[in-house]
Each structure stands twice: as structure tokens, then as C-alpha cells.
Amino acid sequence: MTADWEPELDDIKAMRAEGGGADLRAFMRQQIATGKARRTAALKPAAPRPPGHRPGAWPTGSSPPGPPPEWSLPKAVVDAAVRHYRNTQHFPNQPCDCGNCPPPDTEENQ
């Protein structure tokens, strides 16, 4: 029996008479199963979960930023800047001897 076959009234009477109605019950169950199979759509795949967040961790595939650019300066330059800052803060009335400042205007330099 195929799903497209529709029984006539005489066919239903014959199925009911044969085997105490077992054939009719089997036929009806098969018809119901066929109808459900047509009606049920294929399940959609589950949507992918959003990427998780791990607190305190860098995103996957990335790395923390490197040291700041000022850390890559030569030590002599950093030392000179510190010396200049120290001279201007602690000895504001004296000429700076950091090496980067021009000499103070004095009678000797003119």
C-alpha cells in the first residue's frame, strides 16, 4: 500500500472483515504515520552559542599589548629626562645640567 492510494468503501469493508479488523487498524496507523511525516518539518540545527567571556582573560587568538613605546627609549635618554625633571623641581634657581638644556645666558657665554 502506498500513501497516495485512497481506499474505496468496499476496500474498507474487506479490511474490517479480514483478520478481525487488524488489517484496517494497521492501515489507519500507517496513514496517520504518513501524515505526521509530511507535516513534521526537519528540525533546524541549533543556533551556535555566543562566544563565552572569561573574566580577566584576553580574547582567544589575541595577546596583551606590549610595553608602552616610552619603555623602548634608550636608558641614557630616560636618565637625562629624569635629571632634567629633578633639576627643575628641586633646584629651580640653578642652571640645569641635564645635557639637553642650552647653557644659561651669562656674560661668559655672550
PDB file of N, CA and C in Angstrom:
ATOM      1  N   MET A   1       0.834  -1.172   0.000  1.00  0.00           N
ATOM      2  CA  MET A   1       0.000   0.000   0.000  1.00  0.00           C
ATOM      3  C   MET A   1       0.884   1.243   0.000  1.00  0.00           C
ATOM      4  N   THR A   2       0.570   2.168  -0.825  1.00  0.00           N
ATOM      5  CA  THR A   2       1.324   3.412  -0.873  1.00  0.00           C
ATOM      6  C   THR A   2       0.505   4.504  -0.210  1.00  0.00           C
ATOM      7  N   ALA A   3       1.167   5.619   0.084  1.00  0.00           N
ATOM      8  CA  ALA A   3       0.498   6.713   0.769  1.00  0.00           C
ATOM      9  C   ALA A   3      -0.490   7.420  -0.148  1.00  0.00           C
ATOM     10  N   ASP A   4      -0.325   7.316  -1.458  1.00  0.00           N
ATOM     11  CA  ASP A   4      -1.200   8.014  -2.397  1.00  0.00           C
ATOM     12  C   ASP A   4      -2.504   7.252  -2.656  1.00  0.00           C
ATOM     13  N   TRP A   5      -2.565   6.015  -2.235  1.00  0.00           N
ATOM     14  CA  TRP A   5      -3.743   5.182  -2.526  1.00  0.00           C
ATOM     15  C   TRP A   5      -4.854   5.500  -1.546  1.00  0.00           C
ATOM     16  N   GLU A   6      -6.028   5.827  -2.043  1.00  0.00           N
ATOM     17  CA  GLU A   6      -7.199   6.076  -1.205  1.00  0.00           C
ATOM     18  C   GLU A   6      -8.137   4.887  -1.366  1.00  0.00           C
ATOM     19  N   PRO A   7      -8.456   4.204  -0.280  1.00  0.00           N
ATOM     20  CA  PRO A   7      -9.320   3.012  -0.408  1.00  0.00           C
ATOM     21  C   PRO A   7     -10.779   3.402  -0.673  1.00  0.00           C
ATOM     22  N   GLU A   8     -11.432   2.534  -1.398  1.00  0.00           N
ATOM     23  CA  GLU A   8     -12.865   2.690  -1.649  1.00  0.00           C
ATOM     24  C   GLU A   8     -13.626   2.132  -0.441  1.00  0.00           C
ATOM     25  N   LEU A   9     -14.916   2.360  -0.408  1.00  0.00           N
ATOM     26  CA  LEU A   9     -15.756   1.873   0.680  1.00  0.00           C
ATOM     27  C   LEU A   9     -15.729   0.343   0.747  1.00  0.00           C
ATOM     28  N   ASP A  10     -15.732  -0.315  -0.419  1.00  0.00           N
ATOM     29  CA  ASP A  10     -15.691  -1.793  -0.443  1.00  0.00           C
ATOM     30  C   ASP A  10     -14.358  -2.307   0.118  1.00  0.00           C
ATOM     31  N   ASP A  11     -13.260  -1.585  -0.145  1.00  0.00           N
ATOM     32  CA  ASP A  11     -11.943  -1.998   0.365  1.00  0.00           C
ATOM     33  C   ASP A  11     -11.906  -1.907   1.895  1.00  0.00           C
ATOM     34  N   ILE A  12     -12.515  -0.861   2.444  1.00  0.00           N
ATOM     35  CA  ILE A  12     -12.548  -0.700   3.897  1.00  0.00           C
ATOM     36  C   ILE A  12     -13.376  -1.811   4.534  1.00  0.00           C
ATOM     37  N   LYS A  13     -14.501  -2.158   3.896  1.00  0.00           N
ATOM     38  CA  LYS A  13     -15.326  -3.265   4.413  1.00  0.00           C
ATOM     39  C   LYS A  13     -14.543  -4.561   4.399  1.00  0.00           C
ATOM     40  N   ALA A  14     -13.768  -4.804   3.331  1.00  0.00           N
ATOM     41  CA  ALA A  14     -12.988  -6.036   3.229  1.00  0.00           C
ATOM     42  C   ALA A  14     -11.895  -6.072   4.299  1.00  0.00           C
ATOM     43  N   MET A  15     -11.224  -4.941   4.565  1.00  0.00           N
ATOM     44  CA  MET A  15     -10.175  -4.904   5.594  1.00  0.00           C
ATOM     45  C   MET A  15     -10.776  -5.145   6.979  1.00  0.00           C
ATOM     46  N   ARG A  16     -11.964  -4.614   7.224  1.00  0.00           N
ATOM     47  CA  ARG A  16     -12.618  -4.790   8.508  1.00  0.00           C
ATOM     48  C   ARG A  16     -13.006  -6.261   8.703  1.00  0.00           C
ATOM     49  N   ALA A  17     -13.395  -6.921   7.640  1.00  0.00           N
ATOM     50  CA  ALA A  17     -13.843  -8.310   7.730  1.00  0.00           C
ATOM     51  C   ALA A  17     -12.661  -9.266   7.905  1.00  0.00           C
ATOM     52  N   GLU A  18     -11.538  -8.984   7.311  1.00  0.00           N
ATOM     53  CA  GLU A  18     -10.374  -9.882   7.365  1.00  0.00           C
ATOM     54  C   GLU A  18      -9.608  -9.690   8.669  1.00  0.00           C
ATOM     55  N   GLY A  19      -9.282 -10.749   9.302  1.00  0.00           N
ATOM     56  CA  GLY A  19      -8.435 -10.733  10.493  1.00  0.00           C
ATOM     57  C   GLY A  19      -9.044  -9.990  11.665  1.00  0.00           C
ATOM     58  N   GLY A  20     -10.338  -9.891  11.757  1.00  0.00           N
ATOM     59  CA  GLY A  20     -10.985  -9.246  12.892  1.00  0.00           C
ATOM     60  C   GLY A  20     -10.719  -7.740  12.943  1.00  0.00           C
ATOM     61  N   GLY A  21     -10.415  -7.097  11.816  1.00  0.00           N
ATOM     62  CA  GLY A  21     -10.203  -5.654  11.767  1.00  0.00           C
ATOM     63  C   GLY A  21      -8.746  -5.249  11.972  1.00  0.00           C
ATOM     64  N   ALA A  22      -7.836  -6.234  12.114  1.00  0.00           N
ATOM     65  CA  ALA A  22      -6.421  -5.912  12.323  1.00  0.00           C
ATOM     66  C   ALA A  22      -5.827  -5.224  11.100  1.00  0.00           C
ATOM     67  N   ASP A  23      -6.288  -5.631   9.917  1.00  0.00           N
ATOM     68  CA  ASP A  23      -5.777  -5.006   8.694  1.00  0.00           C
ATOM     69  C   ASP A  23      -6.187  -3.531   8.626  1.00  0.00           C
ATOM     70  N   LEU A  24      -7.424  -3.231   9.020  1.00  0.00           N
ATOM     71  CA  LEU A  24      -7.901  -1.851   8.977  1.00  0.00           C
ATOM     72  C   LEU A  24      -7.119  -0.997   9.992  1.00  0.00           C
ATOM     73  N   ARG A  25      -6.902  -1.546  11.195  1.00  0.00           N
ATOM     74  CA  ARG A  25      -6.138  -0.791  12.193  1.00  0.00           C
ATOM     75  C   ARG A  25      -4.707  -0.526  11.713  1.00  0.00           C
ATOM     76  N   ALA A  26      -4.062  -1.517  11.120  1.00  0.00           N
ATOM     77  CA  ALA A  26      -2.705  -1.339  10.599  1.00  0.00           C
ATOM     78  C   ALA A  26      -2.693  -0.299   9.473  1.00  0.00           C
ATOM     79  N   PHE A  27      -3.723  -0.348   8.620  1.00  0.00           N
ATOM     80  CA  PHE A  27      -3.810   0.620   7.529  1.00  0.00           C
ATOM     81  C   PHE A  27      -3.986   2.048   8.074  1.00  0.00           C
ATOM     82  N   MET A  28      -4.851   2.215   9.066  1.00  0.00           N
ATOM     83  CA  MET A  28      -5.100   3.545   9.628  1.00  0.00           C
ATOM     84  C   MET A  28      -3.845   4.083  10.349  1.00  0.00           C
ATOM     85  N   ARG A  29      -3.142   3.210  11.055  1.00  0.00           N
ATOM     86  CA  ARG A  29      -1.914   3.645  11.727  1.00  0.00           C
ATOM     87  C   ARG A  29      -0.858   4.086  10.705  1.00  0.00           C
ATOM     88  N   GLN A  30      -0.797   3.343   9.602  1.00  0.00           N
ATOM     89  CA  GLN A  30       0.155   3.704   8.551  1.00  0.00           C
ATOM     90  C   GLN A  30      -0.230   5.036   7.921  1.00  0.00           C
ATOM     91  N   GLN A  31      -1.525   5.304   7.756  1.00  0.00           N
ATOM     92  CA  GLN A  31      -1.982   6.576   7.199  1.00  0.00           C
ATOM     93  C   GLN A  31      -1.643   7.735   8.141  1.00  0.00           C
ATOM     94  N   ILE A  32      -1.835   7.523   9.439  1.00  0.00           N
ATOM     95  CA  ILE A  32      -1.517   8.564  10.419  1.00  0.00           C
ATOM     96  C   ILE A  32      -0.019   8.852  10.414  1.00  0.00           C
ATOM     97  N   ALA A  33       0.810   7.806  10.384  1.00  0.00           N
ATOM     98  CA  ALA A  33       2.262   7.992  10.376  1.00  0.00           C
ATOM     99  C   ALA A  33       2.715   8.736   9.123  1.00  0.00           C
ATOM    100  N   THR A  34       2.119   8.429   7.992  1.00  0.00           N
ATOM    101  CA  THR A  34       2.466   9.120   6.751  1.00  0.00           C
ATOM    102  C   THR A  34       2.102  10.598   6.834  1.00  0.00           C
ATOM    103  N   GLY A  35       0.925  10.887   7.381  1.00  0.00           N
ATOM    104  CA  GLY A  35       0.507  12.286   7.535  1.00  0.00           C
ATOM    105  C   GLY A  35       1.417  13.059   8.474  1.00  0.00           C
ATOM    106  N   LYS A  36       1.830  12.442   9.572  1.00  0.00           N
ATOM    107  CA  LYS A  36       2.732  13.106  10.504  1.00  0.00           C
ATOM    108  C   LYS A  36       4.093  13.361   9.860  1.00  0.00           C
ATOM    109  N   ALA A  37       4.552  12.402   9.062  1.00  0.00           N
ATOM    110  CA  ALA A  37       5.849  12.569   8.401  1.00  0.00           C
ATOM    111  C   ALA A  37       5.804  13.735   7.421  1.00  0.00           C
ATOM    112  N   ARG A  38       4.692  13.922   6.741  1.00  0.00           N
ATOM    113  CA  ARG A  38       4.569  15.051   5.812  1.00  0.00           C
ATOM    114  C   ARG A  38       4.514  16.371   6.574  1.00  0.00           C
ATOM    115  N   ARG A  39       3.814  16.374   7.701  1.00  0.00           N
ATOM    116  CA  ARG A  39       3.580  17.591   8.453  1.00  0.00           C
ATOM    117  C   ARG A  39       4.819  18.042   9.234  1.00  0.00           C
ATOM    118  N   THR A  40       5.597  17.121   9.730  1.00  0.00           N
ATOM    119  CA  THR A  40       6.742  17.455  10.556  1.00  0.00           C
ATOM    120  C   THR A  40       7.888  17.925   9.672  1.00  0.00           C
ATOM    121  N   ALA A  41       8.297  19.158   9.876  1.00  0.00           N
ATOM    122  CA  ALA A  41       9.434  19.690   9.131  1.00  0.00           C
ATOM    123  C   ALA A  41      10.720  19.220   9.796  1.00  0.00           C
ATOM    124  N   ALA A  42      11.760  19.226   9.017  1.00  0.00           N
ATOM    125  CA  ALA A  42      13.054  18.842   9.571  1.00  0.00           C
ATOM    126  C   ALA A  42      13.452  19.867  10.629  1.00  0.00           C
ATOM    127  N   LEU A  43      14.007  19.375  11.709  1.00  0.00           N
ATOM    128  CA  LEU A  43      14.421  20.263  12.783  1.00  0.00           C
ATOM    129  C   LEU A  43      15.574  21.141  12.324  1.00  0.00           C
ATOM    130  N   LYS A  44      15.484  22.411  12.667  1.00  0.00           N
ATOM    131  CA  LYS A  44      16.565  23.332  12.329  1.00  0.00           C
ATOM    132  C   LYS A  44      17.724  23.060  13.272  1.00  0.00           C
ATOM    133  N   PRO A  45      18.932  23.189  12.750  1.00  0.00           N
ATOM    134  CA  PRO A  45      20.063  22.995  13.658  1.00  0.00           C
ATOM    135  C   PRO A  45      20.074  24.106  14.702  1.00  0.00           C
ATOM    136  N   ALA A  46      20.516  23.753  15.867  1.00  0.00           N
ATOM    137  CA  ALA A  46      20.552  24.721  16.958  1.00  0.00           C
ATOM    138  C   ALA A  46      21.507  25.859  16.611  1.00  0.00           C
ATOM    139  N   ALA A  47      21.120  27.056  16.975  1.00  0.00           N
ATOM    140  CA  ALA A  47      21.976  28.218  16.718  1.00  0.00           C
ATOM    141  C   ALA A  47      23.245  28.083  17.544  1.00  0.00           C
ATOM    142  N   PRO A  48      24.372  28.485  16.977  1.00  0.00           N
ATOM    143  CA  PRO A  48      25.614  28.373  17.754  1.00  0.00           C
ATOM    144  C   PRO A  48      25.575  29.296  18.955  1.00  0.00           C
ATOM    145  N   ARG A  49      26.132  28.814  20.040  1.00  0.00           N
ATOM    146  CA  ARG A  49      26.166  29.615  21.259  1.00  0.00           C
ATOM    147  C   ARG A  49      27.107  30.789  21.066  1.00  0.00           C
ATOM    148  N   PRO A  50      26.781  31.924  21.658  1.00  0.00           N
ATOM    149  CA  PRO A  50      27.700  33.051  21.554  1.00  0.00           C
ATOM    150  C   PRO A  50      28.993  32.731  22.282  1.00  0.00           C
ATOM    151  N   PRO A  51      30.075  33.323  21.815  1.00  0.00           N
ATOM    152  CA  PRO A  51      31.339  33.009  22.488  1.00  0.00           C
ATOM    153  C   PRO A  51      31.281  33.435  23.941  1.00  0.00           C
ATOM    154  N   GLY A  52      31.813  32.610  24.775  1.00  0.00           N
ATOM    155  CA  GLY A  52      31.789  32.889  26.207  1.00  0.00           C
ATOM    156  C   GLY A  52      32.802  33.955  26.582  1.00  0.00           C
ATOM    157  N   HIS A  53      32.598  34.521  27.716  1.00  0.00           N
ATOM    158  CA  HIS A  53      33.530  35.525  28.220  1.00  0.00           C
ATOM    159  C   HIS A  53      34.149  34.999  29.501  1.00  0.00           C
ATOM    160  N   ARG A  54      35.448  34.951  29.509  1.00  0.00           N
ATOM    161  CA  ARG A  54      36.150  34.555  30.717  1.00  0.00           C
ATOM    162  C   ARG A  54      36.700  35.823  31.344  1.00  0.00           C
ATOM    163  N   PRO A  55      36.203  36.215  32.490  1.00  0.00           N
ATOM    164  CA  PRO A  55      36.665  37.460  33.109  1.00  0.00           C
ATOM    165  C   PRO A  55      38.164  37.446  33.337  1.00  0.00           C
ATOM    166  N   GLY A  56      38.785  38.535  32.952  1.00  0.00           N
ATOM    167  CA  GLY A  56      40.211  38.674  33.180  1.00  0.00           C
ATOM    168  C   GLY A  56      41.087  38.045  32.122  1.00  0.00           C
ATOM    169  N   ALA A  57      40.529  37.377  31.165  1.00  0.00           N
ATOM    170  CA  ALA A  57      41.343  36.722  30.147  1.00  0.00           C
ATOM    171  C   ALA A  57      41.290  37.518  28.848  1.00  0.00           C
ATOM    172  N   TRP A  58      42.348  37.461  28.084  1.00  0.00           N
ATOM    173  CA  TRP A  58      42.359  38.109  26.777  1.00  0.00           C
ATOM    174  C   TRP A  58      41.534  37.273  25.824  1.00  0.00           C
ATOM    175  N   PRO A  59      40.903  37.881  24.827  1.00  0.00           N
ATOM    176  CA  PRO A  59      40.124  37.110  23.859  1.00  0.00           C
ATOM    177  C   PRO A  59      40.988  36.068  23.165  1.00  0.00           C
ATOM    178  N   THR A  60      40.358  34.985  22.773  1.00  0.00           N
ATOM    179  CA  THR A  60      41.069  33.909  22.115  1.00  0.00           C
ATOM    180  C   THR A  60      41.730  34.425  20.845  1.00  0.00           C
ATOM    181  N   GLY A  61      42.962  34.049  20.618  1.00  0.00           N
ATOM    182  CA  GLY A  61      43.675  34.452  19.416  1.00  0.00           C
ATOM    183  C   GLY A  61      44.334  35.812  19.519  1.00  0.00           C
ATOM    184  N   SER A  62      44.291  36.433  20.656  1.00  0.00           N
ATOM    185  CA  SER A  62      44.941  37.734  20.804  1.00  0.00           C
ATOM    186  C   SER A  62      45.904  37.669  21.980  1.00  0.00           C
ATOM    187  N   SER A  63      46.672  38.722  22.111  1.00  0.00           N
ATOM    188  CA  SER A  63      47.619  38.770  23.215  1.00  0.00           C
ATOM    189  C   SER A  63      47.563  40.158  23.837  1.00  0.00           C
ATOM    190  N   PRO A  64      48.014  40.276  25.055  1.00  0.00           N
ATOM    191  CA  PRO A  64      48.006  41.598  25.674  1.00  0.00           C
ATOM    192  C   PRO A  64      48.945  42.538  24.926  1.00  0.00           C
ATOM    193  N   PRO A  65      48.697  43.829  25.019  1.00  0.00           N
ATOM    194  CA  PRO A  65      49.589  44.759  24.323  1.00  0.00           C
ATOM    195  C   PRO A  65      50.990  44.710  24.920  1.00  0.00           C
ATOM    196  N   GLY A  66      51.943  45.044  24.108  1.00  0.00           N
ATOM    197  CA  GLY A  66      53.328  45.046  24.559  1.00  0.00           C
ATOM    198  C   GLY A  66      53.595  46.230  25.469  1.00  0.00           C
ATOM    199  N   PRO A  67      54.848  46.407  25.827  1.00  0.00           N
ATOM    200  CA  PRO A  67      55.182  47.527  26.702  1.00  0.00           C
ATOM    201  C   PRO A  67      54.925  48.851  25.981  1.00  0.00           C
ATOM    202  N   PRO A  68      54.670  49.907  26.734  1.00  0.00           N
ATOM    203  CA  PRO A  68      54.431  51.202  26.100  1.00  0.00           C
ATOM    204  C   PRO A  68      55.663  51.670  25.326  1.00  0.00           C
ATOM    205  N   PRO A  69      55.473  52.503  24.310  1.00  0.00           N
ATOM    206  CA  PRO A  69      56.610  52.914  23.480  1.00  0.00           C
ATOM    207  C   PRO A  69      57.696  53.652  24.266  1.00  0.00           C
ATOM    208  N   GLU A  70      57.300  54.354  25.328  1.00  0.00           N
ATOM    209  CA  GLU A  70      58.327  55.081  26.078  1.00  0.00           C
ATOM    210  C   GLU A  70      59.287  54.142  26.805  1.00  0.00           C
ATOM    211  N   TRP A  71      58.916  52.896  26.979  1.00  0.00           N
ATOM    212  CA  TRP A  71      59.817  51.953  27.623  1.00  0.00           C
ATOM    213  C   TRP A  71      60.939  51.512  26.693  1.00  0.00           C
ATOM    214  N   SER A  72      60.752  51.723  25.414  1.00  0.00           N
ATOM    215  CA  SER A  72      61.773  51.287  24.467  1.00  0.00           C
ATOM    216  C   SER A  72      62.828  52.369  24.217  1.00  0.00           C
ATOM    217  N   LEU A  73      62.762  53.488  24.936  1.00  0.00           N
ATOM    218  CA  LEU A  73      63.770  54.537  24.798  1.00  0.00           C
ATOM    219  C   LEU A  73      65.084  54.060  25.417  1.00  0.00           C
ATOM    220  N   PRO A  74      66.193  54.534  24.865  1.00  0.00           N
ATOM    221  CA  PRO A  74      67.483  54.160  25.455  1.00  0.00           C
ATOM    222  C   PRO A  74      67.600  54.685  26.892  1.00  0.00           C
ATOM    223  N   LYS A  75      68.352  53.978  27.684  1.00  0.00           N
ATOM    224  CA  LYS A  75      68.495  54.340  29.093  1.00  0.00           C
ATOM    225  C   LYS A  75      69.089  55.729  29.262  1.00  0.00           C
ATOM    226  N   ALA A  76      70.003  56.125  28.408  1.00  0.00           N
ATOM    227  CA  ALA A  76      70.635  57.443  28.530  1.00  0.00           C
ATOM    228  C   ALA A  76      69.611  58.563  28.345  1.00  0.00           C
ATOM    229  N   VAL A  77      68.673  58.383  27.436  1.00  0.00           N
ATOM    230  CA  VAL A  77      67.649  59.397  27.195  1.00  0.00           C
ATOM    231  C   VAL A  77      66.722  59.496  28.413  1.00  0.00           C
ATOM    232  N   VAL A  78      66.335  58.351  28.951  1.00  0.00           N
ATOM    233  CA  VAL A  78      65.456  58.347  30.118  1.00  0.00           C
ATOM    234  C   VAL A  78      66.172  58.987  31.305  1.00  0.00           C
ATOM    235  N   ASP A  79      67.453  58.652  31.491  1.00  0.00           N
ATOM    236  CA  ASP A  79      68.206  59.233  32.604  1.00  0.00           C
ATOM    237  C   ASP A  79      68.318  60.750  32.466  1.00  0.00           C
ATOM    238  N   ALA A  80      68.532  61.239  31.240  1.00  0.00           N
ATOM    239  CA  ALA A  80      68.639  62.676  31.025  1.00  0.00           C
ATOM    240  C   ALA A  80      67.315  63.370  31.332  1.00  0.00           C
ATOM    241  N   ALA A  81      66.202  62.761  30.951  1.00  0.00           N
ATOM    242  CA  ALA A  81      64.895  63.357  31.229  1.00  0.00           C
ATOM    243  C   ALA A  81      64.631  63.400  32.733  1.00  0.00           C
ATOM    244  N   VAL A  82      65.007  62.348  33.436  1.00  0.00           N
ATOM    245  CA  VAL A  82      64.816  62.320  34.883  1.00  0.00           C
ATOM    246  C   VAL A  82      65.686  63.385  35.556  1.00  0.00           C
ATOM    247  N   ARG A  83      66.902  63.507  35.069  1.00  0.00           N
ATOM    248  CA  ARG A  83      67.811  64.510  35.640  1.00  0.00           C
ATOM    249  C   ARG A  83      67.273  65.921  35.407  1.00  0.00           C
ATOM    250  N   HIS A  84      66.757  66.186  34.209  1.00  0.00           N
ATOM    251  CA  HIS A  84      66.186  67.496  33.899  1.00  0.00           C
ATOM    252  C   HIS A  84      64.998  67.781  34.819  1.00  0.00           C
ATOM    253  N   TYR A  85      64.132  66.795  34.985  1.00  0.00           N
ATOM    254  CA  TYR A  85      62.965  66.977  35.857  1.00  0.00           C
ATOM    255  C   TYR A  85      63.410  67.261  37.293  1.00  0.00           C
ATOM    256  N   ARG A  86      64.375  66.500  37.755  1.00  0.00           N
ATOM    257  CA  ARG A  86      64.864  66.675  39.117  1.00  0.00           C
ATOM    258  C   ARG A  86      65.480  68.067  39.291  1.00  0.00           C
ATOM    259  N   ASN A  87      66.250  68.508  38.312  1.00  0.00           N
ATOM    260  CA  ASN A  87      66.881  69.827  38.411  1.00  0.00           C
ATOM    261  C   ASN A  87      65.833  70.939  38.421  1.00  0.00           C
ATOM    262  N   THR A  88      64.821  70.835  37.574  1.00  0.00           N
ATOM    263  CA  THR A  88      63.829  71.907  37.507  1.00  0.00           C
ATOM    264  C   THR A  88      62.920  71.912  38.733  1.00  0.00           C
ATOM    265  N   GLN A  89      62.703  70.776  39.349  1.00  0.00           N
ATOM    266  CA  GLN A  89      61.834  70.715  40.515  1.00  0.00           C
ATOM    267  C   GLN A  89      62.557  71.094  41.812  1.00  0.00           C
ATOM    268  N   HIS A  90      63.754  70.603  41.989  1.00  0.00           N
ATOM    269  CA  HIS A  90      64.459  70.779  43.250  1.00  0.00           C
ATOM    270  C   HIS A  90      65.405  71.990  43.262  1.00  0.00           C
ATOM    271  N   PHE A  91      65.871  72.351  42.079  1.00  0.00           N
ATOM    272  CA  PHE A  91      66.806  73.476  42.002  1.00  0.00           C
ATOM    273  C   PHE A  91      66.341  74.465  40.935  1.00  0.00           C
ATOM    274  N   PRO A  92      65.204  75.103  41.107  1.00  0.00           N
ATOM    275  CA  PRO A  92      64.681  75.960  40.046  1.00  0.00           C
ATOM    276  C   PRO A  92      65.526  77.210  39.788  1.00  0.00           C
ATOM    277  N   ASN A  93      66.290  77.665  40.738  1.00  0.00           N
ATOM    278  CA  ASN A  93      67.085  78.886  40.561  1.00  0.00           C
ATOM    279  C   ASN A  93      68.471  78.603  39.996  1.00  0.00           C
ATOM    280  N   GLN A  94      68.823  77.346  39.827  1.00  0.00           N
ATOM    281  CA  GLN A  94      70.149  76.994  39.323  1.00  0.00           C
ATOM    282  C   GLN A  94      70.044  76.526  37.878  1.00  0.00           C
ATOM    283  N   PRO A  95      71.080  76.675  37.110  1.00  0.00           N
ATOM    284  CA  PRO A  95      71.042  76.205  35.715  1.00  0.00           C
ATOM    285  C   PRO A  95      70.975  74.676  35.664  1.00  0.00           C
ATOM    286  N   CYS A  96      70.297  74.178  34.680  1.00  0.00           N
ATOM    287  CA  CYS A  96      70.120  72.719  34.521  1.00  0.00           C
ATOM    288  C   CYS A  96      71.361  72.128  33.872  1.00  0.00           C
ATOM    289  N   ASP A  97      71.805  70.977  34.350  1.00  0.00           N
ATOM    290  CA  ASP A  97      72.981  70.321  33.783  1.00  0.00           C
ATOM    291  C   ASP A  97      72.620  68.948  33.201  1.00  0.00           C
ATOM    292  N   CYS A  98      71.384  68.845  32.649  1.00  0.00           N
ATOM    293  CA  CYS A  98      70.945  67.543  32.125  1.00  0.00           C
ATOM    294  C   CYS A  98      71.625  67.197  30.812  1.00  0.00           C
ATOM    295  N   GLY A  99      72.153  68.160  30.115  1.00  0.00           N
ATOM    296  CA  GLY A  99      72.811  67.891  28.847  1.00  0.00           C
ATOM    297  C   GLY A  99      71.945  68.253  27.657  1.00  0.00           C
ATOM    298  N   ASN A 100      70.667  68.440  27.838  1.00  0.00           N
ATOM    299  CA  ASN A 100      69.769  68.786  26.744  1.00  0.00           C
ATOM    300  C   ASN A 100      69.401  70.264  26.757  1.00  0.00           C
ATOM    301  N   CYS A 101      69.536  70.890  27.897  1.00  0.00           N
ATOM    302  CA  CYS A 101      69.162  72.303  28.009  1.00  0.00           C
ATOM    303  C   CYS A 101      70.304  73.182  27.494  1.00  0.00           C
ATOM    304  N   PRO A 102      69.969  74.306  26.864  1.00  0.00           N
ATOM    305  CA  PRO A 102      71.039  75.228  26.456  1.00  0.00           C
ATOM    306  C   PRO A 102      71.666  75.870  27.699  1.00  0.00           C
ATOM    307  N   PRO A 103      72.887  76.249  27.597  1.00  0.00           N
ATOM    308  CA  PRO A 103      73.534  76.873  28.758  1.00  0.00           C
ATOM    309  C   PRO A 103      72.840  78.197  29.098  1.00  0.00           C
ATOM    310  N   PRO A 104      72.821  78.542  30.355  1.00  0.00           N
ATOM    311  CA  PRO A 104      72.160  79.794  30.735  1.00  0.00           C
ATOM    312  C   PRO A 104      72.888  80.992  30.136  1.00  0.00           C
ATOM    313  N   ASP A 105      72.120  82.049  29.877  1.00  0.00           N
ATOM    314  CA  ASP A 105      72.708  83.263  29.328  1.00  0.00           C
ATOM    315  C   ASP A 105      73.476  83.982  30.448  1.00  0.00           C
ATOM    316  N   THR A 106      74.772  83.934  30.327  1.00  0.00           N
ATOM    317  CA  THR A 106      75.620  84.644  31.273  1.00  0.00           C
ATOM    318  C   THR A 106      76.587  85.517  30.487  1.00  0.00           C
ATOM    319  N   GLU A 107      77.332  86.324  31.158  1.00  0.00           N
ATOM    320  CA  GLU A 107      78.291  87.184  30.470  1.00  0.00           C
ATOM    321  C   GLU A 107      79.382  86.360  29.809  1.00  0.00           C
ATOM    322  N   GLU A 108      79.677  85.190  30.334  1.00  0.00           N
ATOM    323  CA  GLU A 108      80.734  84.353  29.758  1.00  0.00           C
ATOM    324  C   GLU A 108      80.314  83.771  28.428  1.00  0.00           C
ATOM    325  N   ASN A 109      79.034  83.436  28.270  1.00  0.00           N
ATOM    326  CA  ASN A 109      78.538  82.780  27.050  1.00  0.00           C
ATOM    327  C   ASN A 109      78.240  83.784  25.937  1.00  0.00           C
ATOM    328  N   GLN A 110      78.190  85.074  26.197  1.00  0.00           N
ATOM    329  CA  GLN A 110      77.847  86.055  25.168  1.00  0.00           C
ATOM    330  C   GLN A 110      79.003  86.432  24.320  1.00  0.00           C
TER     331      GLN A 110
END
